[in-house]
C-alpha atoms as a PDB file:
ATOM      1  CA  UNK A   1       0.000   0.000   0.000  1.00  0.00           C
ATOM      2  CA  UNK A   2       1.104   3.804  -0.335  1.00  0.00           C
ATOM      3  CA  UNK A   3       2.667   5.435   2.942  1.00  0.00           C
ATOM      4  CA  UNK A   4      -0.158   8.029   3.482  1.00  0.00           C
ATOM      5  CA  UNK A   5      -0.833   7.920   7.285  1.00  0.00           C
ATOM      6  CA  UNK A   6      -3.272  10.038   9.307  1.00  0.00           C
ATOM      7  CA  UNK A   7      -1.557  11.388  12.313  1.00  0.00           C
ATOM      8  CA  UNK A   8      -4.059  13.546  13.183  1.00  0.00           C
ATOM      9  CA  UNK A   9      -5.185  11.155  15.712  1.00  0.00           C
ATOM     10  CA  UNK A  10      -2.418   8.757  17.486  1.00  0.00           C
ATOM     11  CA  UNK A  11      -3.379   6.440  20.336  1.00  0.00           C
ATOM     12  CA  UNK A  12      -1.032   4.519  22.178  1.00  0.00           C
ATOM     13  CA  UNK A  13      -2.015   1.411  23.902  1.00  0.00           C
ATOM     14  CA  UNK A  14       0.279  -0.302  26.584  1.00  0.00           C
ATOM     15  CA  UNK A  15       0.287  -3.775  28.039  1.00  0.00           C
ATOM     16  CA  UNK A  16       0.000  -2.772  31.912  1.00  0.00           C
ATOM     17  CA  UNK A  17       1.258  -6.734  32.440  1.00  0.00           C
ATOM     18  CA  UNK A  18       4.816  -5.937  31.122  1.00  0.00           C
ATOM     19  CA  UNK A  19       7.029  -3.864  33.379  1.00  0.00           C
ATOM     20  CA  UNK A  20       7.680  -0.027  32.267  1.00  0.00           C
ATOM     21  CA  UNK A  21       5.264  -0.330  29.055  1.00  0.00           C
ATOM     22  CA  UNK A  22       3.033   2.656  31.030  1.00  0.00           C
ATOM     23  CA  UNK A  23       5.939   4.794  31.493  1.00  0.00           C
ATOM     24  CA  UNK A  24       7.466   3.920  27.683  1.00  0.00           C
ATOM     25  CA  UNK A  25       3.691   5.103  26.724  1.00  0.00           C
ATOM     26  CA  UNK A  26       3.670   8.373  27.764  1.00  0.00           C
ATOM     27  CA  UNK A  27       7.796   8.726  26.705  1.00  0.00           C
ATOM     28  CA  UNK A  28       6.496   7.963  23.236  1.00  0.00           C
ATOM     29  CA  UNK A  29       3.435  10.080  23.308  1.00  0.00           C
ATOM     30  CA  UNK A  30       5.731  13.443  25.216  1.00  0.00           C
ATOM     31  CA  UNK A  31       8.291  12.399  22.116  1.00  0.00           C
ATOM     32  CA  UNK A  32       5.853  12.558  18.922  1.00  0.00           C
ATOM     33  CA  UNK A  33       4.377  16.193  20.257  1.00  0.00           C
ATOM     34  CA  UNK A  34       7.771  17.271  20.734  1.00  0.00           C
ATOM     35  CA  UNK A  35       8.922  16.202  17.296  1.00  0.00           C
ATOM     36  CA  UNK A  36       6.126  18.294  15.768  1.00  0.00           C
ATOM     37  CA  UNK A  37       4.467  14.839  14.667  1.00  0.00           C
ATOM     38  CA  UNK A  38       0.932  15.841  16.862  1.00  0.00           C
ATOM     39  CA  UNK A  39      -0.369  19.133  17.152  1.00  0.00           C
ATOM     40  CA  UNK A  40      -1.262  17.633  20.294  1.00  0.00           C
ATOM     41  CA  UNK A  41       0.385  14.979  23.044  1.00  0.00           C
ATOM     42  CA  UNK A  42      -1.423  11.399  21.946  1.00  0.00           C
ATOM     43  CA  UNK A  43      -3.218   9.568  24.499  1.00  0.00           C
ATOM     44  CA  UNK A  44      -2.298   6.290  26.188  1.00  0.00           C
ATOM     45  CA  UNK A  45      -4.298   3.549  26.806  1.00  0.00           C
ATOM     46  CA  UNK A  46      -4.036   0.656  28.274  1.00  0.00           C
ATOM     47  CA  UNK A  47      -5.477  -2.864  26.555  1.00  0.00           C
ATOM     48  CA  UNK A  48      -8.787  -3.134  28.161  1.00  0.00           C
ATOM     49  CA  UNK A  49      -9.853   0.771  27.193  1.00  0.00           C
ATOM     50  CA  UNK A  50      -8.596   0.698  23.792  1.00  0.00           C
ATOM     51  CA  UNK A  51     -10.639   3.818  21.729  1.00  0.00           C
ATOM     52  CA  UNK A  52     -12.065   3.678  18.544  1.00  0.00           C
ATOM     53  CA  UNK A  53     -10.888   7.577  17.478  1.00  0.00           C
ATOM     54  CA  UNK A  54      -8.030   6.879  16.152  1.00  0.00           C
ATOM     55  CA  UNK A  55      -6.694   7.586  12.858  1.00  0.00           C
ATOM     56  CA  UNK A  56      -3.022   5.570  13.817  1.00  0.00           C
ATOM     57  CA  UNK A  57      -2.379   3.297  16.760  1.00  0.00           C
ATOM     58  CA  UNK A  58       0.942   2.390  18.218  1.00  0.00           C
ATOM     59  CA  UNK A  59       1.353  -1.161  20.337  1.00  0.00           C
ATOM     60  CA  UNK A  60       3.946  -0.912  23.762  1.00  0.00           C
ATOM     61  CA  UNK A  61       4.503  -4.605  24.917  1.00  0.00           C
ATOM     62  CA  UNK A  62       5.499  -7.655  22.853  1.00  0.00           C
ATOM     63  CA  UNK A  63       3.985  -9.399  19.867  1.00  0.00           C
ATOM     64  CA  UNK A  64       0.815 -10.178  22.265  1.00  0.00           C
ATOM     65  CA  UNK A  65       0.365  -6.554  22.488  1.00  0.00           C
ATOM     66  CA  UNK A  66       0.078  -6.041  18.513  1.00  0.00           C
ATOM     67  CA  UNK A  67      -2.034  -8.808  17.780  1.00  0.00           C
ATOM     68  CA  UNK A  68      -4.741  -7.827  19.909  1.00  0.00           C
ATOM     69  CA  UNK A  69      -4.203  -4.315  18.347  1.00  0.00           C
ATOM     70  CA  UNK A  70      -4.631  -5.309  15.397  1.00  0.00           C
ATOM     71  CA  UNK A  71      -7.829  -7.590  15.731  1.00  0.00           C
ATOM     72  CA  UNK A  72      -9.525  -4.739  17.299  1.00  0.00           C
ATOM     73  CA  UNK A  73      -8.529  -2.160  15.016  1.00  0.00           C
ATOM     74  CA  UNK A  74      -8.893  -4.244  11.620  1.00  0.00           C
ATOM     75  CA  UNK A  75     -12.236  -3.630  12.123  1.00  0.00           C
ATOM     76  CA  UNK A  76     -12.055   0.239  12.247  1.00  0.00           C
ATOM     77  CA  UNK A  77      -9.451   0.337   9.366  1.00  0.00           C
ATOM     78  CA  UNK A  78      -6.774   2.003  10.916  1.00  0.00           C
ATOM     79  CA  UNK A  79      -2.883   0.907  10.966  1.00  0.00           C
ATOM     80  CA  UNK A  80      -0.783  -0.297  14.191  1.00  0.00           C
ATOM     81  CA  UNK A  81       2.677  -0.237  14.502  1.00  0.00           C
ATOM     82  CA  UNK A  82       4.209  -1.998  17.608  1.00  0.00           C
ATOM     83  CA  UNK A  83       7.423  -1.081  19.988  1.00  0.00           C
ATOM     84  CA  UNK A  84       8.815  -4.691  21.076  1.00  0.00           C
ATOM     85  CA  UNK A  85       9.099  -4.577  25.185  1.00  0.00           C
ATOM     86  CA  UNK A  86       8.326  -8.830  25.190  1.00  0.00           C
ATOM     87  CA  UNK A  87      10.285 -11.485  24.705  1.00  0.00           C
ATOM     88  CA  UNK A  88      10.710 -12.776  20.345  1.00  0.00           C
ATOM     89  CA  UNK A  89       9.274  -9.210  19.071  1.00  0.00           C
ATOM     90  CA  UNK A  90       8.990 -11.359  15.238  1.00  0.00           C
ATOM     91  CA  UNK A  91       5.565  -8.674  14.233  1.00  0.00           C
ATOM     92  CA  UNK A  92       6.553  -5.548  16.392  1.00  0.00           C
ATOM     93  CA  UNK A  93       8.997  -2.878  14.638  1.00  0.00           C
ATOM     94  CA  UNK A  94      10.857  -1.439  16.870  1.00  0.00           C
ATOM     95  CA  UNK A  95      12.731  -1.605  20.255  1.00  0.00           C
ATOM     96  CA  UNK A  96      12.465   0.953  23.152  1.00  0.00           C
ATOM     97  CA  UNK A  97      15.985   2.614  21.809  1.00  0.00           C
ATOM     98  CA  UNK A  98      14.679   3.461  18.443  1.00  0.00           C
ATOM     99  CA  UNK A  99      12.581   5.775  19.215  1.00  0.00           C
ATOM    100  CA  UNK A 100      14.370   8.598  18.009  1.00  0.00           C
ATOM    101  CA  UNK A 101      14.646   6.513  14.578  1.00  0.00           C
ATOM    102  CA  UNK A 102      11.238   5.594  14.389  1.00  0.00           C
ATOM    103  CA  UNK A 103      10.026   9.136  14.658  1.00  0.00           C
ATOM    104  CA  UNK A 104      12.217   9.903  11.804  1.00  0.00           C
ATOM    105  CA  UNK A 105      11.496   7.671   9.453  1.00  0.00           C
ATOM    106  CA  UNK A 106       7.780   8.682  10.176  1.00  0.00           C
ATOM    107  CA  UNK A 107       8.972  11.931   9.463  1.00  0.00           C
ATOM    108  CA  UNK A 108      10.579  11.076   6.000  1.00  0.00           C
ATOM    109  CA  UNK A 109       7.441   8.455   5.457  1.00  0.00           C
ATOM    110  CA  UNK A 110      10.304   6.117   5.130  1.00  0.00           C
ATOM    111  CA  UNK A 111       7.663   3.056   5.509  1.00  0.00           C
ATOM    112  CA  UNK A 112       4.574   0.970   4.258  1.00  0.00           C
ATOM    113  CA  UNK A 113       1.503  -0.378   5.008  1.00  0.00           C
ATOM    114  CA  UNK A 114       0.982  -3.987   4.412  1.00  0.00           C
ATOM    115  CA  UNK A 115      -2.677  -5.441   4.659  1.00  0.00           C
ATOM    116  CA  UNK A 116      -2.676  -8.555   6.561  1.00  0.00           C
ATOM    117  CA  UNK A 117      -4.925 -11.774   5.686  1.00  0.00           C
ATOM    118  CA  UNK A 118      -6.874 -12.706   8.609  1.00  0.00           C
ATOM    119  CA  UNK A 119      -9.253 -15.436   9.521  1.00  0.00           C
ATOM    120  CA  UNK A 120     -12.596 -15.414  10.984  1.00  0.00           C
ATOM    121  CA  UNK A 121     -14.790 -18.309  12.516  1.00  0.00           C
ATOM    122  CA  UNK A 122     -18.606 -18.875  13.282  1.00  0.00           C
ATOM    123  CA  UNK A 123     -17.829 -18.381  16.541  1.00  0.00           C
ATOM    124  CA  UNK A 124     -17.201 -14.768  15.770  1.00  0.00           C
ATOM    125  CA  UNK A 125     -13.692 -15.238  16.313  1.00  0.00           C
ATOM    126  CA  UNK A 126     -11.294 -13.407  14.532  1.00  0.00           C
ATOM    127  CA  UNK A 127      -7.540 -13.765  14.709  1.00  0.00           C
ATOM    128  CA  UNK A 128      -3.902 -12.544  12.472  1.00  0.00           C
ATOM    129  CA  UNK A 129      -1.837 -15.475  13.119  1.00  0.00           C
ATOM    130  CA  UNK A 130      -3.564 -18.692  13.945  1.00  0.00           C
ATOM    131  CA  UNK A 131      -7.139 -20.213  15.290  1.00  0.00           C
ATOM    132  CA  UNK A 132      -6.357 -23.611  17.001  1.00  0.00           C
ATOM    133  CA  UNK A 133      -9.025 -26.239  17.251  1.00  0.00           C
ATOM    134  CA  UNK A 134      -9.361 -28.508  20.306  1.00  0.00           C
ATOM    135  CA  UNK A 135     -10.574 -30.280  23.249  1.00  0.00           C
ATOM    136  CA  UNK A 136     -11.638 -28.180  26.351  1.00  0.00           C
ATOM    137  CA  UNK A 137      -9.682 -31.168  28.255  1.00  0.00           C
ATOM    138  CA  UNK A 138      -6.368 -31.848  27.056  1.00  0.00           C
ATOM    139  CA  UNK A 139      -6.355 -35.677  28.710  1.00  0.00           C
ATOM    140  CA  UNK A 140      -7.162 -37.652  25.169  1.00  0.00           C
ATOM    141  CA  UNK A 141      -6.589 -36.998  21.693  1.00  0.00           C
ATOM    142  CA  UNK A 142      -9.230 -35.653  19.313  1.00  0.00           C
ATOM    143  CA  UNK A 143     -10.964 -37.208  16.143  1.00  0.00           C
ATOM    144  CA  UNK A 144     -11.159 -34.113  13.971  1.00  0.00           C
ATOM    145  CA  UNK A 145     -12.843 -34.306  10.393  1.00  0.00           C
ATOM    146  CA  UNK A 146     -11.806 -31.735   7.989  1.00  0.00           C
ATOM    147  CA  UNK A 147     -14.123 -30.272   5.002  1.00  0.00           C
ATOM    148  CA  UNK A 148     -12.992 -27.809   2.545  1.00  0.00           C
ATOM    149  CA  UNK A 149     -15.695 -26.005   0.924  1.00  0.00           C
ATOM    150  CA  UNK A 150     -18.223 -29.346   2.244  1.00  0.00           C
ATOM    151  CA  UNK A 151     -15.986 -31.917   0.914  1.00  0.00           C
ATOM    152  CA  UNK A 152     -14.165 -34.334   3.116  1.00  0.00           C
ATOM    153  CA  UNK A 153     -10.625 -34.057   2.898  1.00  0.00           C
ATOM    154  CA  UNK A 154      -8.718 -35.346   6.142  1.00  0.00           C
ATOM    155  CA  UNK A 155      -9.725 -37.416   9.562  1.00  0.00           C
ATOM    156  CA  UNK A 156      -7.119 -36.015  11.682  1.00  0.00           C
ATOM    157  CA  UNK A 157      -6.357 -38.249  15.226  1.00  0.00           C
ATOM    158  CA  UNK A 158      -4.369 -35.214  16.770  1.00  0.00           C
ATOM    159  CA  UNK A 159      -4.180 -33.052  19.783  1.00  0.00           C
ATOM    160  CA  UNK A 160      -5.385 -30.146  17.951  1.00  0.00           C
ATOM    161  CA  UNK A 161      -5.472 -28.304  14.937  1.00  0.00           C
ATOM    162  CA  UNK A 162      -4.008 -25.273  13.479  1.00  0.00           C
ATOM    163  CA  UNK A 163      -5.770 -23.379  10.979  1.00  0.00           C
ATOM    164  CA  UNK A 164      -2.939 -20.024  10.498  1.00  0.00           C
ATOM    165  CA  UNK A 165      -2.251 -17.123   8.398  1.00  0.00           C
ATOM    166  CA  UNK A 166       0.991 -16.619   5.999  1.00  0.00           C
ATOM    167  CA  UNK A 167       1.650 -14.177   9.059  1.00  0.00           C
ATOM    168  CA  UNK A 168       0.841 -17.107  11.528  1.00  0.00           C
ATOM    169  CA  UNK A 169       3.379 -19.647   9.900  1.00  0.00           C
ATOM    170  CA  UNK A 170       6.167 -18.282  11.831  1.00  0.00           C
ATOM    171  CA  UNK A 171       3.865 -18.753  14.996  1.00  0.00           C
ATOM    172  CA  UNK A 172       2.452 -21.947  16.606  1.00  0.00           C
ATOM    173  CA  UNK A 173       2.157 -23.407  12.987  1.00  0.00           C
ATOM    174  CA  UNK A 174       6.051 -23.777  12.633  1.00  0.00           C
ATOM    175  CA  UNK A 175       6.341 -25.237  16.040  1.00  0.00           C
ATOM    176  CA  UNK A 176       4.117 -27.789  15.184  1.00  0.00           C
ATOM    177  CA  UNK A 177       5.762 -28.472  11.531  1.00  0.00           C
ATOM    178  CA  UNK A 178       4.241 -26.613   9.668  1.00  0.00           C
ATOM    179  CA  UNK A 179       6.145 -24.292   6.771  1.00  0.00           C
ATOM    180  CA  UNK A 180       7.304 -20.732   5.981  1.00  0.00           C
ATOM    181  CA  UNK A 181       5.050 -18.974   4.321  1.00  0.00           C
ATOM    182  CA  UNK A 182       5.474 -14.944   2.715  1.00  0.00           C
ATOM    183  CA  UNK A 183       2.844 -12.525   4.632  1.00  0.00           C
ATOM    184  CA  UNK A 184       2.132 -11.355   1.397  1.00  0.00           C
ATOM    185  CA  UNK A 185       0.564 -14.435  -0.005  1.00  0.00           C
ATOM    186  CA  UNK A 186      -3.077 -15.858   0.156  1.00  0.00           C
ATOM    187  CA  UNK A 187      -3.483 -18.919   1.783  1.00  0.00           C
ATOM    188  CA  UNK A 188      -4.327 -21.108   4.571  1.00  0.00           C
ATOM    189  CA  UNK A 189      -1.830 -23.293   6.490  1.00  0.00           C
ATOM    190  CA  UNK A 190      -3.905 -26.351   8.251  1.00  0.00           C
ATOM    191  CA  UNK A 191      -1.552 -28.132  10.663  1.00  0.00           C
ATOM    192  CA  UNK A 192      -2.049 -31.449  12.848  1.00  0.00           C
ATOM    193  CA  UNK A 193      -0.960 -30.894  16.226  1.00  0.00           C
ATOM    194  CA  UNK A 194       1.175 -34.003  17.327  1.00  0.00           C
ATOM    195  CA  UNK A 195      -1.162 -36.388  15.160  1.00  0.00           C
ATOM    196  CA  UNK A 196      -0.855 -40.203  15.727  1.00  0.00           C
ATOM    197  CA  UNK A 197      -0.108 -41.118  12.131  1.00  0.00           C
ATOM    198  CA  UNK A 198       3.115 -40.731   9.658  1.00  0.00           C
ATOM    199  CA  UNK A 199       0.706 -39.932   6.846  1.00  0.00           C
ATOM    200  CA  UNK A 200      -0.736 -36.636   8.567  1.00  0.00           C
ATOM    201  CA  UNK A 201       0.947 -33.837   6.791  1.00  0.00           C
ATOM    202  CA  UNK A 202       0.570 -30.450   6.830  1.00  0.00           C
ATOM    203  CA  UNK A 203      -1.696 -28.580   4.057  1.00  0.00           C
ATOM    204  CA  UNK A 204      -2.250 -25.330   1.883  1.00  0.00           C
ATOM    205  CA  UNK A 205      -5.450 -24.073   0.375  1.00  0.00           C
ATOM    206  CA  UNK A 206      -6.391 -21.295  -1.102  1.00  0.00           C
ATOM    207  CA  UNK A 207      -7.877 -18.301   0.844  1.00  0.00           C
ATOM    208  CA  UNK A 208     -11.071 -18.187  -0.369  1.00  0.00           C
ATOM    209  CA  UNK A 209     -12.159 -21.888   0.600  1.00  0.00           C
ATOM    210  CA  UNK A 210     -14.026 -22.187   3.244  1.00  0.00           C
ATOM    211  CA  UNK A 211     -12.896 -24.848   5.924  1.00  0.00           C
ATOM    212  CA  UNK A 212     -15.255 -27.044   8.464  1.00  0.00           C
ATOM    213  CA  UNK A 213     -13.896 -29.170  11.298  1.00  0.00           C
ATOM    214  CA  UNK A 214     -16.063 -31.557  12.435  1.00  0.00           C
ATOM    215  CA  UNK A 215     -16.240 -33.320  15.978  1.00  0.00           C
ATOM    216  CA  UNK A 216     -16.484 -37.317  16.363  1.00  0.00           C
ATOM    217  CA  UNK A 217     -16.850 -36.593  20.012  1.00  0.00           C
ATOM    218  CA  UNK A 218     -20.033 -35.706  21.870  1.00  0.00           C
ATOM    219  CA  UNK A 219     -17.844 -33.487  24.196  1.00  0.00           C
ATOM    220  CA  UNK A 220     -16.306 -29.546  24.267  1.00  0.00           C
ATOM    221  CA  UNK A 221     -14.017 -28.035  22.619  1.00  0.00           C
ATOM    222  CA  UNK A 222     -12.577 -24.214  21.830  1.00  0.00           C
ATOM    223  CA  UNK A 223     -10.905 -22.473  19.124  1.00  0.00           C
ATOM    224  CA  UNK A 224      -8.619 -20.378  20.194  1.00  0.00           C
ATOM    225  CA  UNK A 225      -7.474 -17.338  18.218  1.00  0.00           C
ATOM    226  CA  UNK A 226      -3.884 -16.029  18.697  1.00  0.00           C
ATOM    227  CA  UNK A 227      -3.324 -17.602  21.792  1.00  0.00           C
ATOM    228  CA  UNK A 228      -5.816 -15.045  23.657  1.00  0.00           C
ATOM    229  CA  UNK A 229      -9.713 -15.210  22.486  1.00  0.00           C
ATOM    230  CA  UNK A 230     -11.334 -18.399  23.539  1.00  0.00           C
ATOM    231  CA  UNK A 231     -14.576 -19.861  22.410  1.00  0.00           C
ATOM    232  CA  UNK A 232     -16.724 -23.105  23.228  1.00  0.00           C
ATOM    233  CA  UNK A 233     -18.091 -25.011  21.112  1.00  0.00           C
ATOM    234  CA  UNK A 234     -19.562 -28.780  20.854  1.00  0.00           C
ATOM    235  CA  UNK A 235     -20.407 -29.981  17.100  1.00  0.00           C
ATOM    236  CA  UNK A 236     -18.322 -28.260  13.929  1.00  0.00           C
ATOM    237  CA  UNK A 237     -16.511 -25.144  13.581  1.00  0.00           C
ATOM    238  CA  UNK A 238     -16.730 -23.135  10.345  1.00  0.00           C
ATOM    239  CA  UNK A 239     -13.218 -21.312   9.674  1.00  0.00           C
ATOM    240  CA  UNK A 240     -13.296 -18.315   6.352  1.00  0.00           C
ATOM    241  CA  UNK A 241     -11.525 -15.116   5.119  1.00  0.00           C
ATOM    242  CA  UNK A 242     -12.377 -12.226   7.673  1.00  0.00           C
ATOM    243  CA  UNK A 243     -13.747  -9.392   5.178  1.00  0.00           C
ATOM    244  CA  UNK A 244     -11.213  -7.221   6.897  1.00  0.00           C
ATOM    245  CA  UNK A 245      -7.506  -6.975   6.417  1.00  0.00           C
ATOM    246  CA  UNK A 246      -4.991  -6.111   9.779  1.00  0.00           C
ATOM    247  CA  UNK A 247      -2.733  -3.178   8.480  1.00  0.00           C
ATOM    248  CA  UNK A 248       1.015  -3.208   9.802  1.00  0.00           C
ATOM    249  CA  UNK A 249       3.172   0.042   9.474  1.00  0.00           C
ATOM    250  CA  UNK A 250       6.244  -1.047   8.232  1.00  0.00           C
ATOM    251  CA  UNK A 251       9.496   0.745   8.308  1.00  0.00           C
ATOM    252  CA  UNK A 252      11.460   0.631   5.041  1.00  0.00           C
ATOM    253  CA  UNK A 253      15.208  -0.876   6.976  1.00  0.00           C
ATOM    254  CA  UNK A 254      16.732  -4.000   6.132  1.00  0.00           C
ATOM    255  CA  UNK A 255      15.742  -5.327   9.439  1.00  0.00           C
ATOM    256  CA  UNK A 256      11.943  -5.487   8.457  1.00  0.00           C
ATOM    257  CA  UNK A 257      12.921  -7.906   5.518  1.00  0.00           C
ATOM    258  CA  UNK A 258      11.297 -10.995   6.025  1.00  0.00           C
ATOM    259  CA  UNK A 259      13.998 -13.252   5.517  1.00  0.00           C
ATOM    260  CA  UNK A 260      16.508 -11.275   7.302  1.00  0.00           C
ATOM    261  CA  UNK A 261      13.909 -11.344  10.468  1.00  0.00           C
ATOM    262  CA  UNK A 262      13.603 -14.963   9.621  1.00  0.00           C
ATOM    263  CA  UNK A 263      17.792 -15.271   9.862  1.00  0.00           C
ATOM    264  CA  UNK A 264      17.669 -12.959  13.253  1.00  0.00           C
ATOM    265  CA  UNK A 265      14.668 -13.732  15.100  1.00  0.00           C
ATOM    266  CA  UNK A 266      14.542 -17.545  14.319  1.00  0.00           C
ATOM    267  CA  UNK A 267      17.677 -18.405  13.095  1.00  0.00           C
ATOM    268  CA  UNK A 268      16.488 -19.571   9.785  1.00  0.00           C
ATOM    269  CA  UNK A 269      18.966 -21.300   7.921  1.00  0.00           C
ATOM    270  CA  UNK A 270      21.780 -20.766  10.375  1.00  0.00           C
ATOM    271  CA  UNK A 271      24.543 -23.552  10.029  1.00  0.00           C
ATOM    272  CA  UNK A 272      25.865 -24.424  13.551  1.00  0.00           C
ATOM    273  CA  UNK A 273      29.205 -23.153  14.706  1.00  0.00           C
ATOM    274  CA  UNK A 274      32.059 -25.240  14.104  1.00  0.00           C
ATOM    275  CA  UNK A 275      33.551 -27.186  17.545  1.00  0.00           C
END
């Protein structure tokens, strides 16, 4: 997408459960009036009184932090960028010492906005990376029957199952062997969670099908979207395309190059050091 971005009105949100994001907030928000970037000093919020007034919104905490942002604000249109306080930091730009770097490449609109692909569920779930399919219980494996557009594709005998985003592959999905994917592709990863068979393999469709998992078990289960939004449910679980797209500011450095975050971050590709 083109870098036009509406500072007019910046909210930053905070993760109160990570130590200093609150303080960081307002350091960010004292730094972009200062800069000339506001014609006022933004507001902070923290997670649970997130606004919908915003015309840009910037994420203090880890990767947690962004993905939540960027559910909510999908919804309202509006771009997130995130400041990495957490642990990995794979989705969030920029660390606490950049700030002075971040605010001028905003400046120079040294950066992009990337629409995300993101999944939606008839459980009114919505989720970036991943929705993961299982029991309530975690005692006993799961019979899970998978239909793609009503047609039976795959009885899965698994703990779970991942249904993830291009963004998502890097998530959950790789741990559980699933591949790489480009953000900027189209597509659905569908991943067995430790399944009890060698010919179980990991799958990708198109977008635009739509995917049904099916229960062989009178018992409950939950989908699970990015590891925070949890929903119950006892029968089948319809998984689609969300109409709406996430939108990630992106600074234009080498370090926001996929494959170099992919060599950093997760050590893609990194031959171990001799003895």
């Amino acid at each position: 997408m083109e870098n036009n971005l509406n500072l007019e009105n910046i909210v930053i949100i905070f993760n109160e459960d990570i130590e200093g994001s609150e303080d960081f907030a307002k350091k960010v928000s004292g730094a972009f009036f200062a800069h000339g970037l506001t014609k006022a000093a933004p507001g902070v919020f923290n997670m649970k009184n997130m606004p919908d007034n915003a015309t840009f919104t910037i994420a203090i905490g880890g990767d947690g932090t962004l993905l939540k942002c960027a559910r909510y604000y999908s919804g309202l249109d509006i771009p997130v960028f995130g400041f990495n306080m957490g642990r990995l930091g794979y989705l969030s730009q920029a660390l606490p010492k950049e700030l002075d770097y971040v605010i001028q490449k905003l400046k120079n609109k040294d950066f992009r906005i990337e629409e995300r692909l993101m999944l939606k569920s008839s459980t009114d779930n919505v989720a970036l990376n991943d929705m993961v399919v299982k029991k309530e219980i975690n005692a006993r494996t799961s019979v899970l029957d998978l239909f793609i557009n009503e047609k039976p594709v795959c009885s899965y005998m698994a703990d779970g199952l991942i249904i993830a985003t291009p963004t998502g592959s890097t998530a959950y999905a790789l741990s559980a062997g699933g591949p790489v994917v480009t953000p900027g592709m189209d597509c659905f990863l569908i991943v067995p969670i430790c399944p009890h068979t060698l010919t179980a393999r990991p799958i990708v469709v198109d977008s635009d099908e739509t995917l049904t998992v099916k229960m062989c078990e009178n018992t409950g289960y939950q989908i699970i979207s990015d590891g925070q939004e949890i929903k119950r449910f006892t029968k089948e679980v319809v998984i689609k395309k969300n109409k709406n797209r996430a939108k990630l500011l992106l600074l234009n450095k080498d370090k926001s190059d996929f494959y170099r975050i992919l060599r950093e971050k997760l050590h893609w590709g990194v031959a171990p050091h001799k003895c």
